[in-house]
Amino acid sequence: SSGINAEYGARRLLDCGPKQDLATTMRKIIAACEKNPVDEHKLQYDQHNPFVLCARSYLPIYRGKAVEKCPLCTASYLPEHKGSVCTVCKVSEVGKETIGLRIFPGQFR
């Protein structure tokens, strides 16, 4: 298990006021992590730095770092995924510059 990170995540979830059964489970996780506060797996995660997740690799993209977006659904991607098809909407090209939907009065005659 990842004791330190699991405990942090469980505490954050408790702060959101979950339903009673979920809160009970989170308290059990916290208790188990307090007995063994060791992370067995190193995560690429900084709990003090805001981030978005890359929609393809599920790695954090921290504030201020380069990010590519899907022009349709605005999913975030690491720069190496620019040019690939978005894994969320499966429609647009990641990082593609677009002008958006344009409507002109003459279109509807």
Short mmCIF file of C-alpha atoms in Angstrom, two decimals:
data_model
loop_
_atom_site.label_atom_id
_atom_site.label_comp_id
_atom_site.label_asym_id
_atom_site.label_seq_id
_atom_site.Cartn_x
_atom_site.Cartn_y
_atom_site.Cartn_z
CA SER A 1 0.00 0.00 0.00
CA SER A 2 0.97 3.65 -0.26
CA GLY A 3 0.52 4.70 3.34
CA ILE A 4 1.32 8.40 3.28
CA ASN A 5 -0.43 9.16 0.00
CA ALA A 6 -3.42 6.95 0.84
CA GLU A 7 -3.84 8.68 4.18
CA TYR A 8 -3.68 12.11 2.55
CA GLY A 9 -6.27 11.11 -0.06
CA ALA A 10 -8.58 9.61 2.56
CA ARG A 11 -8.37 12.78 4.67
CA ARG A 12 -9.15 14.98 1.66
CA LEU A 13 -12.16 12.82 0.86
CA LEU A 14 -13.37 13.06 4.47
CA ASP A 15 -13.11 16.86 4.23
CA CYS A 16 -15.70 16.72 1.42
CA GLY A 17 -18.34 15.27 3.78
CA PRO A 18 -19.00 11.88 2.12
CA LYS A 19 -21.87 9.54 2.95
CA GLN A 20 -21.54 7.64 6.22
CA ASP A 21 -20.45 4.30 4.71
CA LEU A 22 -17.70 5.95 2.67
CA ALA A 23 -16.60 8.04 5.67
CA THR A 24 -16.30 4.84 7.74
CA THR A 25 -14.13 3.25 5.06
CA MET A 26 -11.92 6.36 4.88
CA ARG A 27 -11.44 6.32 8.67
CA LYS A 28 -10.35 2.67 8.46
CA ILE A 29 -7.84 3.56 5.73
CA ILE A 30 -6.48 6.44 7.82
CA ALA A 31 -6.11 4.17 10.86
CA ALA A 32 -4.26 1.53 8.81
CA CYS A 33 -1.98 4.16 7.28
CA GLU A 34 -1.14 5.64 10.68
CA LYS A 35 0.10 2.20 11.74
CA ASN A 36 2.29 1.87 8.64
CA PRO A 37 3.13 5.37 7.29
CA VAL A 38 5.35 4.17 4.45
CA ASP A 39 4.78 4.55 0.73
CA GLU A 40 5.75 1.33 -1.01
CA HIS A 41 5.30 2.91 -4.45
CA LYS A 42 6.83 6.23 -5.43
CA LEU A 43 4.19 8.42 -7.06
CA GLN A 44 4.86 11.43 -9.27
CA TYR A 45 2.66 13.58 -7.07
CA ASP A 46 3.09 16.76 -5.06
CA GLN A 47 0.09 17.29 -2.81
CA HIS A 48 0.93 20.98 -2.34
CA ASN A 49 1.04 21.90 -6.04
CA PRO A 50 -2.21 22.26 -8.05
CA PHE A 51 -2.38 20.12 -11.17
CA VAL A 52 -4.54 18.60 -13.89
CA LEU A 53 -4.20 15.01 -15.08
CA CYS A 54 -3.00 14.10 -18.54
CA ALA A 55 -5.96 12.36 -20.18
CA ARG A 56 -3.67 9.80 -21.86
CA SER A 57 -0.92 8.99 -19.33
CA TYR A 58 -2.78 9.94 -16.12
CA LEU A 59 0.35 11.78 -14.94
CA PRO A 60 -0.02 15.16 -13.21
CA ILE A 61 0.62 18.33 -15.16
CA TYR A 62 1.49 20.93 -12.53
CA ARG A 63 0.52 24.59 -12.76
CA GLY A 64 2.96 26.52 -14.94
CA LYS A 65 4.10 23.47 -16.95
CA ALA A 66 3.45 23.08 -20.68
CA VAL A 67 0.07 21.57 -21.50
CA GLU A 68 -1.80 20.77 -24.71
CA LYS A 69 -5.60 20.84 -24.86
CA CYS A 70 -8.26 19.14 -26.91
CA PRO A 71 -10.05 21.96 -28.77
CA LEU A 72 -13.45 20.25 -28.42
CA CYS A 73 -13.65 18.91 -24.85
CA THR A 74 -10.65 20.81 -23.37
CA ALA A 75 -9.05 17.66 -21.90
CA SER A 76 -5.44 18.29 -20.86
CA TYR A 77 -2.41 16.43 -22.23
CA LEU A 78 1.35 16.38 -21.80
CA PRO A 79 3.11 18.04 -24.79
CA GLU A 80 4.33 14.70 -26.20
CA HIS A 81 0.71 13.78 -27.01
CA LYS A 82 0.18 16.78 -29.32
CA GLY A 83 -1.21 15.61 -32.66
CA SER A 84 -2.88 12.46 -31.29
CA VAL A 85 -6.64 11.88 -31.19
CA CYS A 86 -8.22 12.90 -27.88
CA THR A 87 -8.87 9.88 -25.65
CA VAL A 88 -11.85 11.61 -24.01
CA CYS A 89 -14.04 12.76 -26.91
CA LYS A 90 -12.30 10.62 -29.58
CA VAL A 91 -12.97 13.37 -32.12
CA SER A 92 -10.39 16.13 -32.07
CA GLU A 93 -6.65 16.37 -32.49
CA VAL A 94 -4.84 17.29 -29.29
CA GLY A 95 -3.21 20.73 -29.54
CA LYS A 96 -4.96 21.69 -32.79
CA GLU A 97 -5.57 25.42 -33.20
CA THR A 98 -9.21 26.05 -34.10
CA ILE A 99 -11.44 29.10 -34.52
CA GLY A 100 -14.55 27.45 -33.11
CA LEU A 101 -18.07 27.31 -34.50
CA ARG A 102 -18.98 30.23 -36.76
CA ILE A 103 -22.61 30.95 -37.63
CA PHE A 104 -23.55 33.37 -40.40
CA PRO A 105 -27.08 34.60 -41.22
CA GLY A 106 -26.77 33.32 -44.80
CA GLN A 107 -26.38 29.72 -43.62
CA PHE A 108 -30.05 29.32 -42.80
CA ARG A 109 -31.76 30.55 -46.00
#
